[in-house]
mmCIF file of C-alpha atoms in Angstrom:
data_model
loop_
_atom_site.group_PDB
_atom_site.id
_atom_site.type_symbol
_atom_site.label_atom_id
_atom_site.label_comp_id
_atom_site.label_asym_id
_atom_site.label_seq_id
_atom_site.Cartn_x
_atom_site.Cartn_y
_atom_site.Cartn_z
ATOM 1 C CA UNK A 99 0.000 0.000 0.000
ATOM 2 C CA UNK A 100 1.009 3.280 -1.183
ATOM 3 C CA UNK A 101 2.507 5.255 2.323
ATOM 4 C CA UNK A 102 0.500 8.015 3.176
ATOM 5 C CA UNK A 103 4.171 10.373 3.620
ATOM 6 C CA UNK A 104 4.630 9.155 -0.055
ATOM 7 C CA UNK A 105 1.641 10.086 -1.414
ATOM 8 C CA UNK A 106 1.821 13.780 0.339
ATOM 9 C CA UNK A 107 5.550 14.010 -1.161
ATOM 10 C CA UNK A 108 3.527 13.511 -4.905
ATOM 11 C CA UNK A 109 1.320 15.809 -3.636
ATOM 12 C CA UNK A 110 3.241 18.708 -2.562
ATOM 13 C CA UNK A 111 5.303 18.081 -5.868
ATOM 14 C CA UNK A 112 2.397 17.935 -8.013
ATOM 15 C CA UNK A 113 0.646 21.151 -6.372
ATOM 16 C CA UNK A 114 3.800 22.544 -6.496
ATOM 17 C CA UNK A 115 3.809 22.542 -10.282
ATOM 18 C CA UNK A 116 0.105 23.808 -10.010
ATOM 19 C CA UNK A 117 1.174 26.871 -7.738
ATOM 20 C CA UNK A 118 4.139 27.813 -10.264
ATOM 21 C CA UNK A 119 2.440 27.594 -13.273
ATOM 22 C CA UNK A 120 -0.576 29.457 -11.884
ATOM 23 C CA UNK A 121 2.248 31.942 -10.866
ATOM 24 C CA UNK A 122 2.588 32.607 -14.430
ATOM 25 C CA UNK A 123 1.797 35.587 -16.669
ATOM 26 C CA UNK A 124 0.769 33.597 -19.360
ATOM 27 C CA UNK A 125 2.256 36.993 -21.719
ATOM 28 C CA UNK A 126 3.571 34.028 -24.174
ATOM 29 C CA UNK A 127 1.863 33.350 -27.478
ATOM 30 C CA UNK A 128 0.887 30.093 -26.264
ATOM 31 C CA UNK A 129 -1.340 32.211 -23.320
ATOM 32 C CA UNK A 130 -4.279 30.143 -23.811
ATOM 33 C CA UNK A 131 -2.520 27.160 -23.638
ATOM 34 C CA UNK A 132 -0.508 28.080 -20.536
ATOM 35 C CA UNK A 133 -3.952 28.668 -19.266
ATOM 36 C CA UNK A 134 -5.140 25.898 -20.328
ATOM 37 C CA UNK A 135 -2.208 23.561 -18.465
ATOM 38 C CA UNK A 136 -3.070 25.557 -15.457
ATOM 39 C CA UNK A 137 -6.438 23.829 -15.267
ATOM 40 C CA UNK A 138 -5.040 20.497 -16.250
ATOM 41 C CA UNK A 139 -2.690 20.614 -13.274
ATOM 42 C CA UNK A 140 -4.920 22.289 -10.464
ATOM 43 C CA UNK A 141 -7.612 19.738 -11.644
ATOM 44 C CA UNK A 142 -5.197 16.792 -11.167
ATOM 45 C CA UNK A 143 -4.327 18.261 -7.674
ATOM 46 C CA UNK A 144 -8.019 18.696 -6.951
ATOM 47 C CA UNK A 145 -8.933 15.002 -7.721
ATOM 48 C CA UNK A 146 -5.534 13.117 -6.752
ATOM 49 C CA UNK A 147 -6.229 12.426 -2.779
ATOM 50 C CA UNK A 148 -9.328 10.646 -4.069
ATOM 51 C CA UNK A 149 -7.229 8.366 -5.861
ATOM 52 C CA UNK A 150 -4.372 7.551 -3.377
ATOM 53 C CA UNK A 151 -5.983 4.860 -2.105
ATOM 54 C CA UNK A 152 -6.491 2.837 -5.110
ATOM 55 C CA UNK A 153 -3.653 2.862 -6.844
ATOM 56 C CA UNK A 154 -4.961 1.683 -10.329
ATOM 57 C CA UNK A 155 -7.161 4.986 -10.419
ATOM 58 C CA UNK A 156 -4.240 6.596 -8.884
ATOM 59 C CA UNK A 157 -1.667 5.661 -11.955
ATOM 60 C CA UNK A 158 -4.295 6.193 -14.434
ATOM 61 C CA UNK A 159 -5.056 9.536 -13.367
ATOM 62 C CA UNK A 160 -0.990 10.333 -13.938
ATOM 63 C CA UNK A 161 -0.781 8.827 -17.061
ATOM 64 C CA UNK A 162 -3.955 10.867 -18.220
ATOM 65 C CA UNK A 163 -2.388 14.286 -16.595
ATOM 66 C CA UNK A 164 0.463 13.343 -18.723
ATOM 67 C CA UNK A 165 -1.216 12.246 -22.350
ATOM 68 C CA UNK A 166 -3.354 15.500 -21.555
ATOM 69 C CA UNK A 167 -0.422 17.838 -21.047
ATOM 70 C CA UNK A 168 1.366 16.338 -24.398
ATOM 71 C CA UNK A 169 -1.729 16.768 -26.457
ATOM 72 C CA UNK A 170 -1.292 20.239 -24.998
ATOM 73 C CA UNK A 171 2.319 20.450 -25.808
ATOM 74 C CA UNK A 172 1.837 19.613 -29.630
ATOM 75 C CA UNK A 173 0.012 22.591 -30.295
ATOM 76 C CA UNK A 174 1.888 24.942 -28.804
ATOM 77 C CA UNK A 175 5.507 25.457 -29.826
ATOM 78 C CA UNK A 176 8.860 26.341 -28.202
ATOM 79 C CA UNK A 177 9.655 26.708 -24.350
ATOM 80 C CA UNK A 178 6.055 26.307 -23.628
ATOM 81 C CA UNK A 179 5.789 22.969 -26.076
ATOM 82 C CA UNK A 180 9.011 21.865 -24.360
ATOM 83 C CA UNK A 181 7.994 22.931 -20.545
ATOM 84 C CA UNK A 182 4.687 20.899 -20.925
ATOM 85 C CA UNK A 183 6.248 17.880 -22.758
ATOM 86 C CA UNK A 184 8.703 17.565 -19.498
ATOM 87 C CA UNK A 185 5.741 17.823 -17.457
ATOM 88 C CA UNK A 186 4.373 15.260 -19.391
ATOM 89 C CA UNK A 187 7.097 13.467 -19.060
ATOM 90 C CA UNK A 188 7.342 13.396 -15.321
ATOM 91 C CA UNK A 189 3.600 12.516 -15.178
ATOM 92 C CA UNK A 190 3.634 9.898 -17.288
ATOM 93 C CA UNK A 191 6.345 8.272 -15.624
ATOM 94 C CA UNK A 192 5.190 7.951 -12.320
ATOM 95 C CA UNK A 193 3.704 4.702 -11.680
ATOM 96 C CA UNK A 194 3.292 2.958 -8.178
ATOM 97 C CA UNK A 195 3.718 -0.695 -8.223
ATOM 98 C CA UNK A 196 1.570 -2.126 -5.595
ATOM 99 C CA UNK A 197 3.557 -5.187 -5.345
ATOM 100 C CA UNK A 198 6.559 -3.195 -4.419
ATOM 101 C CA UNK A 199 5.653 0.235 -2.458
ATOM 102 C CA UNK A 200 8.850 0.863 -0.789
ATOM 103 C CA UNK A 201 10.633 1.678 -4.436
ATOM 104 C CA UNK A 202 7.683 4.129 -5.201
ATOM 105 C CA UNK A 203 9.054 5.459 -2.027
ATOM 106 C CA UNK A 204 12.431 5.498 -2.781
ATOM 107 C CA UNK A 205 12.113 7.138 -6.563
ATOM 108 C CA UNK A 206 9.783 10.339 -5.407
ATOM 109 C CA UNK A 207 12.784 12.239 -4.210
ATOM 110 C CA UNK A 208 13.922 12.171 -7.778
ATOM 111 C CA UNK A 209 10.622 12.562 -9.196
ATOM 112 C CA UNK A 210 9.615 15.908 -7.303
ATOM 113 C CA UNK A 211 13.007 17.264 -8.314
ATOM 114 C CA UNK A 212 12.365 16.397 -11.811
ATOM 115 C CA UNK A 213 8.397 18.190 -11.866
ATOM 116 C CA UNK A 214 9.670 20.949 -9.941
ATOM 117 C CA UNK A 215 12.376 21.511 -12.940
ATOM 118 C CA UNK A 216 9.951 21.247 -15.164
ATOM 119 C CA UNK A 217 7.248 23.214 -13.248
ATOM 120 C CA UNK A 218 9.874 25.794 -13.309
ATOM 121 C CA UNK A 219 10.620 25.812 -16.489
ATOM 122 C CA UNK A 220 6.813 26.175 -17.535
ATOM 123 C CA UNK A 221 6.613 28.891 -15.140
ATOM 124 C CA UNK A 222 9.464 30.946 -17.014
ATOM 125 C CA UNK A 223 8.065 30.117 -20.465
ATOM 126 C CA UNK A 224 4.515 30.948 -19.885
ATOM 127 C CA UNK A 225 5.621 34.182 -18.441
#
């Protein structure tokens, strides 16, 4: 079973893209777009303690965050297409294996570095 201190470090990195990107200007061409992501990622945020629990939901919903944000990502172009493919990236890649919690555990430190990078990095190109 997923750890409750593991699912609050997804959290906090997940809601910490949210808080960045809602941080942004959005003064790129891709504006709508940016905008757009916004409500992809607060959305995620908003739903993803109802899926902790049941981590099938719970992996689904990240893979769907992540198809979402690189449908996203092909129609806008430069920093912002790259910012949300990274995103995409991240979120597509986390997956909890029920049969072994402990290295879901062990690999959030890197993932929360890696969506904070790219949270960043959305930030600066939406802005």
């Amino acid at each position: 079973m997923l750890t409750a201190l593991t699912s609050r470090r997804i959290a906090v990195a997940v809601a910490g893209v949210a808080l960045l990107s809602m941080t942004a200007a959005c003064g790129s061409g891709n504006a709508a777009l940016c905008t757009e992501a916004q409500q992809l990622i607060t959305g995620y945020t908003s739903s993803m303690a109802a899926n902790v629990g049941d981590l099938e939901k719970f992996n689904q919903a990240n893979q769907k965050l992540g198809e979402d944000l690189k449908a996203l990502a092909a129609k806008s172009d430069g920093d912002v297409a790259s910012a949300l493919n990274d995103v995409a990236a991240s979120m597509g890649g986390l997956k909890i294996d029920a049969k072994d919690p402990s290295a879901a555990a062990a690999a959030v430190p890197e993932f929360s570095k890696k969506l904070t990078e790219a949270g960043v990095k959305l930030q600066t190109s939406c802005s």
